[in-house]
XYZ file of C-alpha atoms in Angstrom:
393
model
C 86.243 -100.533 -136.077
C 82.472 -101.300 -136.525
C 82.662 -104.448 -134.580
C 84.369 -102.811 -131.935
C 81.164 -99.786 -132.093
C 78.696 -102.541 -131.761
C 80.254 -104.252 -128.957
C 80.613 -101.070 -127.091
C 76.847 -100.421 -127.693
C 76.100 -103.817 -126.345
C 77.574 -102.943 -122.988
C 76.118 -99.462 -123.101
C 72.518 -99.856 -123.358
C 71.711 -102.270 -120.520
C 73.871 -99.693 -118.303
C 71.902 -96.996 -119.674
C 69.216 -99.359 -118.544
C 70.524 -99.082 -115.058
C 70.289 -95.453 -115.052
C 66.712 -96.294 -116.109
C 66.489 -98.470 -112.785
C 68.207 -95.400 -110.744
C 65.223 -93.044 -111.688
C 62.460 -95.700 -109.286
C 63.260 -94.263 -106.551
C 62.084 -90.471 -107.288
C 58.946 -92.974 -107.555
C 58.311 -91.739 -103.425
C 57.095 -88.619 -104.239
C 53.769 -89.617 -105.841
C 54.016 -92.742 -103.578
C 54.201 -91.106 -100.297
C 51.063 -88.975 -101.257
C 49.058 -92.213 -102.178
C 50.138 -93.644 -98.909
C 49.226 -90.317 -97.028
C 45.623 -90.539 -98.407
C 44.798 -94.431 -97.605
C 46.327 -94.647 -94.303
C 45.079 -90.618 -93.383
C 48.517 -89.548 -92.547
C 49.754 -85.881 -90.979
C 51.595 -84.365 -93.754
C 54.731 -84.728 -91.313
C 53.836 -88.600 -91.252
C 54.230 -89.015 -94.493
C 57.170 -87.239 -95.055
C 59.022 -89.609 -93.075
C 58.809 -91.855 -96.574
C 61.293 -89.450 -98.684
C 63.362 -88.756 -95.941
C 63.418 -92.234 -95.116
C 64.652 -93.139 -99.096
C 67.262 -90.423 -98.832
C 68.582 -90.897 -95.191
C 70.767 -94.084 -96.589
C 73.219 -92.027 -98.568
C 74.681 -90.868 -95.621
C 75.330 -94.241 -94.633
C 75.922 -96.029 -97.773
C 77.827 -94.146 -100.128
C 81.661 -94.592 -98.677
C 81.093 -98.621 -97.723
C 79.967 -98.736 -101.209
C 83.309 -97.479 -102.557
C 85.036 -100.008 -100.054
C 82.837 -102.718 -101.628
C 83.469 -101.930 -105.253
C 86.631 -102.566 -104.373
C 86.385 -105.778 -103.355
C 83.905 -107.115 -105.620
C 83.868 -104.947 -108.583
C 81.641 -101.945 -110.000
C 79.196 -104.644 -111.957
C 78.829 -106.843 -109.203
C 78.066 -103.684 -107.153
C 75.755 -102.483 -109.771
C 73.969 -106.137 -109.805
C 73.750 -106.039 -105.492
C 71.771 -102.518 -105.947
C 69.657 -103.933 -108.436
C 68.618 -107.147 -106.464
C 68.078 -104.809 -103.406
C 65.659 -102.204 -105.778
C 63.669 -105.355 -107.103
C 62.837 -106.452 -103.269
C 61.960 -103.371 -102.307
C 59.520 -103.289 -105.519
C 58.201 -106.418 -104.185
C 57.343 -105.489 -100.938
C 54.358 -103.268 -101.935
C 52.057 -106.199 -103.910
C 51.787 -107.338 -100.199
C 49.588 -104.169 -98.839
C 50.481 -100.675 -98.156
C 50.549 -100.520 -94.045
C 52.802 -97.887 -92.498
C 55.190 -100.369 -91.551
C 55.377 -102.803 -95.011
C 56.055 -98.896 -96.587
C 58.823 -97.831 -94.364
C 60.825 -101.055 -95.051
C 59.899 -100.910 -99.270
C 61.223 -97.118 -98.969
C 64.115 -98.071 -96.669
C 65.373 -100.607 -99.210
C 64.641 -98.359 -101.903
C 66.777 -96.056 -100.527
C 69.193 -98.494 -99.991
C 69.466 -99.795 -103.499
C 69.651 -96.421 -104.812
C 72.761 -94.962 -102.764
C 74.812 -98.510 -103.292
C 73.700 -97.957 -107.656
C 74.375 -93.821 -107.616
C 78.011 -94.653 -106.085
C 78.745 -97.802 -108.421
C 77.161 -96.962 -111.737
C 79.112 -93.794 -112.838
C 82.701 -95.129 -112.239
C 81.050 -98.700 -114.211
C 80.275 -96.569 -116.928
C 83.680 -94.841 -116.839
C 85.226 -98.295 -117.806
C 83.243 -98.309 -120.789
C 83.121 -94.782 -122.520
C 86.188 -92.442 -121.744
C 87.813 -88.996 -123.242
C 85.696 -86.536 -124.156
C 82.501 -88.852 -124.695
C 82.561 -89.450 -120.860
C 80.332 -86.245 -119.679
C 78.096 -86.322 -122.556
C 77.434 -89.932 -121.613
C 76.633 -89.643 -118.172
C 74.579 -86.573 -118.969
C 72.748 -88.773 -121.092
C 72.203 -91.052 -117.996
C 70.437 -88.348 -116.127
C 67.946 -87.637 -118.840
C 67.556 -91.525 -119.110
C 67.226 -91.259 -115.172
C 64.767 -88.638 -115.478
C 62.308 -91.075 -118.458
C 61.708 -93.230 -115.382
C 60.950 -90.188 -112.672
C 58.317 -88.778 -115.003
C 56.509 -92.226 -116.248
C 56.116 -92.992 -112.044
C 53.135 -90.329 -111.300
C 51.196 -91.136 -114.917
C 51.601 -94.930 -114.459
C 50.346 -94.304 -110.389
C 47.475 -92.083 -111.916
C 46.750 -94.641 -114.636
C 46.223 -97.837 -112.062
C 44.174 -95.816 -109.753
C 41.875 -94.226 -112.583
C 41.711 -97.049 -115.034
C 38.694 -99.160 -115.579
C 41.240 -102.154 -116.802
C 41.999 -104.913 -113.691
C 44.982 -104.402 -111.872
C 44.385 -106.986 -109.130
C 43.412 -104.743 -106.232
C 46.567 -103.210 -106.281
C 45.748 -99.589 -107.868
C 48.422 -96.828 -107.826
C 50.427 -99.365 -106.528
C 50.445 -101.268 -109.806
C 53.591 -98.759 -110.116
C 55.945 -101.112 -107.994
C 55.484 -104.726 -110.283
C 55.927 -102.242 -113.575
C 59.185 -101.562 -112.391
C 60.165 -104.260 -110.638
C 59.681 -106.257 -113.947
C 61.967 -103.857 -116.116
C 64.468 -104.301 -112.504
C 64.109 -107.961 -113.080
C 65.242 -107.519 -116.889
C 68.065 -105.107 -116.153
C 69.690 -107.491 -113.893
C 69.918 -110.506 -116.269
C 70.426 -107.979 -119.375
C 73.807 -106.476 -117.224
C 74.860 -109.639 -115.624
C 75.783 -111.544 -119.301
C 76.908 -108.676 -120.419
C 80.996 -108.600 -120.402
C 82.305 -105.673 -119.083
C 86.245 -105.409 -118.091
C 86.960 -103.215 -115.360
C 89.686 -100.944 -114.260
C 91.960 -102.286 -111.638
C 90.555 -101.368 -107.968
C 91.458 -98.247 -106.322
C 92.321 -97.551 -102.613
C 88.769 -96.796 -101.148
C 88.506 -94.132 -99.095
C 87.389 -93.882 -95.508
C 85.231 -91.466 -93.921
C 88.260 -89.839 -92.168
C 89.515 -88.059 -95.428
C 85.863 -87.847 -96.581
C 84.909 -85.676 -93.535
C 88.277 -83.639 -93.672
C 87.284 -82.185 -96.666
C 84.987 -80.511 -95.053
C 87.548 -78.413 -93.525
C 88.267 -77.100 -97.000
C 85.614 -73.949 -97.383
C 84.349 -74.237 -101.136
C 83.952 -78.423 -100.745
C 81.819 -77.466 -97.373
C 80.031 -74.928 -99.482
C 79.449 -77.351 -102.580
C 78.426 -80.255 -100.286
C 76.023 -78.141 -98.780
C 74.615 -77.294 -102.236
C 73.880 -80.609 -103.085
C 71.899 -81.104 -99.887
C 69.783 -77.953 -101.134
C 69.483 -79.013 -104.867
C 68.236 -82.657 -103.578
C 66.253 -81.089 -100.831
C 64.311 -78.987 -103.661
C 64.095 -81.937 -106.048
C 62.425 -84.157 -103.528
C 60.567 -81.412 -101.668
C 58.878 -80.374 -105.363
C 57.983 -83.776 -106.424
C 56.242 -84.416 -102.983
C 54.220 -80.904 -102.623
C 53.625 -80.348 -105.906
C 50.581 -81.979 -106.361
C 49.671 -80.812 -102.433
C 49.751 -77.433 -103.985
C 47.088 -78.269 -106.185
C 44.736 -79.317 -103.584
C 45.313 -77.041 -101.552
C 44.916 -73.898 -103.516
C 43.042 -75.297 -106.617
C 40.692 -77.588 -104.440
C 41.876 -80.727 -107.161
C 41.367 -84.331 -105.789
C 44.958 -86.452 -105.411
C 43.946 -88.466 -108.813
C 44.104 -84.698 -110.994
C 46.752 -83.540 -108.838
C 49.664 -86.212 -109.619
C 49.883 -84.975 -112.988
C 51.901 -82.239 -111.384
C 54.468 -84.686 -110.355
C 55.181 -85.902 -113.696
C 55.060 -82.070 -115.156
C 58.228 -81.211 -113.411
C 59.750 -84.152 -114.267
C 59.153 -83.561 -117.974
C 61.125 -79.853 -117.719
C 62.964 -81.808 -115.610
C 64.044 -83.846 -117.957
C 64.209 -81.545 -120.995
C 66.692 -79.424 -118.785
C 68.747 -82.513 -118.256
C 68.813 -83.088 -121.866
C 69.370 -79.374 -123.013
C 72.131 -78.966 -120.635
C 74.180 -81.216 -122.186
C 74.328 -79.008 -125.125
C 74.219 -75.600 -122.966
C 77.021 -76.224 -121.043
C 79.510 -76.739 -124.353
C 78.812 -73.169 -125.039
C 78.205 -71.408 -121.906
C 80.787 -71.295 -118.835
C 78.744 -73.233 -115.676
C 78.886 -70.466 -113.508
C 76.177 -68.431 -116.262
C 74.145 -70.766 -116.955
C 74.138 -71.755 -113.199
C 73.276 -68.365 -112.028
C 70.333 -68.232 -114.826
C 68.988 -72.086 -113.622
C 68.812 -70.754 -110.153
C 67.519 -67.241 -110.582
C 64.215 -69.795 -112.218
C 63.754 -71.236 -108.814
C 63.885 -67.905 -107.649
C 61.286 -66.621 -109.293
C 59.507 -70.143 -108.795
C 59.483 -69.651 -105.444
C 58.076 -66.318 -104.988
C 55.221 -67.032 -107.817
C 54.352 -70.458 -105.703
C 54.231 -68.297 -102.253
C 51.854 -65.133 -103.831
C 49.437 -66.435 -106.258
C 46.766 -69.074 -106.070
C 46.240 -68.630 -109.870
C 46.124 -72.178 -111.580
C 48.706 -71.101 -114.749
C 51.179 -69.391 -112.675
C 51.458 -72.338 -110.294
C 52.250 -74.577 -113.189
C 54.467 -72.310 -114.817
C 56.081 -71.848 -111.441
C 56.478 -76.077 -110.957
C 58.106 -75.630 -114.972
C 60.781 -73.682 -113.919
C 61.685 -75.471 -110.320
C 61.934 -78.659 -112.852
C 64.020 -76.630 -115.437
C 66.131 -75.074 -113.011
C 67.188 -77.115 -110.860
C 67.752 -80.215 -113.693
C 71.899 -79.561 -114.293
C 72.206 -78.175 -110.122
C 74.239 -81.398 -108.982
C 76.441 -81.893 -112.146
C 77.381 -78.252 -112.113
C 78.737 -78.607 -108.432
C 79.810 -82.004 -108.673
C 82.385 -80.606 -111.368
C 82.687 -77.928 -109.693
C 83.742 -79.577 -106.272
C 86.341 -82.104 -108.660
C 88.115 -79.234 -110.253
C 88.557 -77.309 -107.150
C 90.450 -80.484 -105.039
C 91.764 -82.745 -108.400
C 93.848 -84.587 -106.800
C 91.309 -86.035 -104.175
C 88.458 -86.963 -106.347
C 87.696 -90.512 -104.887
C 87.170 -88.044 -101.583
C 85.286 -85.702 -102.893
C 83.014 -87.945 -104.929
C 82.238 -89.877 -101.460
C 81.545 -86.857 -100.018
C 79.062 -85.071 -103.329
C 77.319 -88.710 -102.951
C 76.615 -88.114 -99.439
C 75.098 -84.821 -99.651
C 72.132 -86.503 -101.360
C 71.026 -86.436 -97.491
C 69.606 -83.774 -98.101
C 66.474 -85.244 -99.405
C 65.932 -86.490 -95.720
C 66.710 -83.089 -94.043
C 64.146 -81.195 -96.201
C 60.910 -83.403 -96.284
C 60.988 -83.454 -92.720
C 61.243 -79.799 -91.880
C 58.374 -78.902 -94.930
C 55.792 -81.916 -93.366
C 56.536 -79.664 -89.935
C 55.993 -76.262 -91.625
C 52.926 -77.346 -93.910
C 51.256 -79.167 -91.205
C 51.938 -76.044 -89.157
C 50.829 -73.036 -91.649
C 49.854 -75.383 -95.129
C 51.366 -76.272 -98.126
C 53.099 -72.670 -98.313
C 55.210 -73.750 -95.193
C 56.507 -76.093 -97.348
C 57.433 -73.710 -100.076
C 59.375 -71.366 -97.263
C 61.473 -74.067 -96.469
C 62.279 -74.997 -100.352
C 63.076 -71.310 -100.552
C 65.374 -70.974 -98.138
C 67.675 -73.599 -100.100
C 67.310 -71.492 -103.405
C 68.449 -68.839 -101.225
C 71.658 -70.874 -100.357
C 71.841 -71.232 -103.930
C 72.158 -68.040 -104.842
C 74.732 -67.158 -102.357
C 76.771 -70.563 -103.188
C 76.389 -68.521 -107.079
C 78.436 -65.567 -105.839
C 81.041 -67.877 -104.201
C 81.363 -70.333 -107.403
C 82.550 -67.674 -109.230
C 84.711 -65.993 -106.574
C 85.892 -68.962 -106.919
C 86.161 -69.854 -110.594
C 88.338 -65.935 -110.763
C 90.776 -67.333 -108.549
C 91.461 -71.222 -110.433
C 91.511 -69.247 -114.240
């Protein structure tokens, strides 16, 4: 029995290692506003670098499932890992507009082939009851690496210690190094698979659609990623803009919501054995509410950080609760709706876009309108979850 523990532990940690790995690419946020201040960018300009990371899951996430099938969930895992360290590379060459775009692109890329690949790899290892503790566990792992990106940018752009010219970008050979690990760590690791479903195809992805709580769920997940990458990219605009900070004091904003992030992820897991999803779902969204309007009235310095602690709070369990949420209401198509949750990480391309238009239109509280128009989807998707939720008890 204890040999079997350890040897399940052995294939556990470099995967949670890979969940490590998944958390680089909220690494844009702080990134993007670097870039915007060296090359002088139009808040719209820079932008284009989340949406850019983000725009691949529409692309990505059913071929991915086709793939898995064809050369397994490690090997998958492995291909996403290879593409992340390149696009880690990229940046030790210079930070022009155009060297950017393709480190972001392939960032993007890596990400949406390891979100789609990782979960159903860890499946083969933990099942039962352990499964959603263990993938909630992933998140908060997920979330270590989101916070540790704006301190470490901060740190090589402040620091009196050599970092070979490279600055806040010292960020991007950090992480490629611990990419670099992951992959050898995972690839002598044995892990025994499940035999290969039927992938789906984006014919009975899209016809979900048709189905009005899986529209209304999908749509969720575009606002709950739009918010996620919206906050981590204006956050520390905020500060400038209203507190008159330079970028260096500002970033620390970044890793702020992260850290409630992160303790949201990990409290969750506990919150959601005793409290029914559609309460504590209501509560986590009703904190971005108030968010919201406290980021849109006040120019105080405290309420704008208490305001940045509850977006990261709130909107930490968002995609697990409607990922479950969207499984249990279609059971019997969850390779479909999976595909299709996966995909509504697009969302983190839609939003960025509109707020660079709206702050470079009106400032930084254009930005915020935009965010709060998705916490107002929220709340109405609230209502309907548990419309829903009286009609499946």
């Amino acid at each position: 029995m204890n040999h079997n523990r350890t040897m399940q532990y052995g294939k556990l940690i470099p995967v949670m290692l890979c969940f490590f790995a998944m958390g680089f690419v909220d690494l844009v946020g702080i990134a993007s506003n670097y870039v915007k201040a060296d090359l002088e960018l139009t808040d719209s300009e820079a932008n284009i670098f989340p949406s850019l990371v983000f725009f691949w899951f529409l692309i990505f996430s059913v071929p991915t499932g086709v793939l898995m099938n064809r050369i397994g969930r490690k090997r998958t895992v492995l291909l996403s890992l290879v593409v992340t360290a390149v696009s880690l590379l990229l940046p030790l060459f210079g930070d022009s507009y155009g060297l950017m775009l393709c480190s972001f692109s392939l960032l993007g890329i890596g990400n949406a082939l390891m979100q789609t690949s990782l979960n159903p790899l860890l499946s083969g290892i933990i099942s039962g009851d352990k499964l959603a503790s263990s993938l909630t566990f992933g998140q908060f792992v997920k979330a270590i690496a989101s916070f540790l990106a704006p301190y470490i940018a901060m740190w090589g752009a402040t620091q009196a210690m050599p970092t070979f010219g490279l600055e806040w970008r010292v960020l991007f050979p950090i992480y490629m190094v611990v990419t670099i690990i992951v992959i050898f760590w995972l690839g002598i690791t044995p892990i025994e698979e499940e035999r290969a479903d039927r992938a789906s195809g984006f014919a009975e992805c899209f016809r979900l659609l048709g189905h009005p709580f899986i529209l209304l769920c999908f749509l969720g997940i575009m606002c709950h990623v739009g918010i996620d990458v919206g906050t981590n990219t204006t956050a520390p605009k905020l500060l400038i803009e209203k507190l008159g900070m330079t970028l260096d004091e500002a970033s620390w904003a970044t890793g702020l919501y992260f850290i409630f992030r992160t303790l949201g992820c990990l409290s969750g897991a506990f919150i959601l054995q005793r409290v029914r999803p559609q309460g504590f779902f209501a509560f986590s969204v009703g904190c971005m509410a108030v968010a919201m309007a406290g980021l849109l009235v006040s120019d105080v310095h405290y309420i704008i950080y208490i305001c940045i602690t509850l977006i990261g709070f709130g909107n930490s369990n968002v995609f697990s609760i409607i990922f479950s949420q969207a499984l249990l209401a279609v059971p019997d198509k969850k390779n479909e709706v999976s595909g299709l949750m996966i995909m509504g990480l697009f969302g983190g391309t839609v939003f960025p876009l509109l707020m660079g238009f709206a702050s470079d239109a009106v400032g930084q509280s254009g930005a915020v309108g935009v965010m709060a128009v998705g916490v107002l989807y929220l709340i109405y998707y609230t209502l309907r979850m548990k419309t829903n939720a009286v009609k499946t008890d």
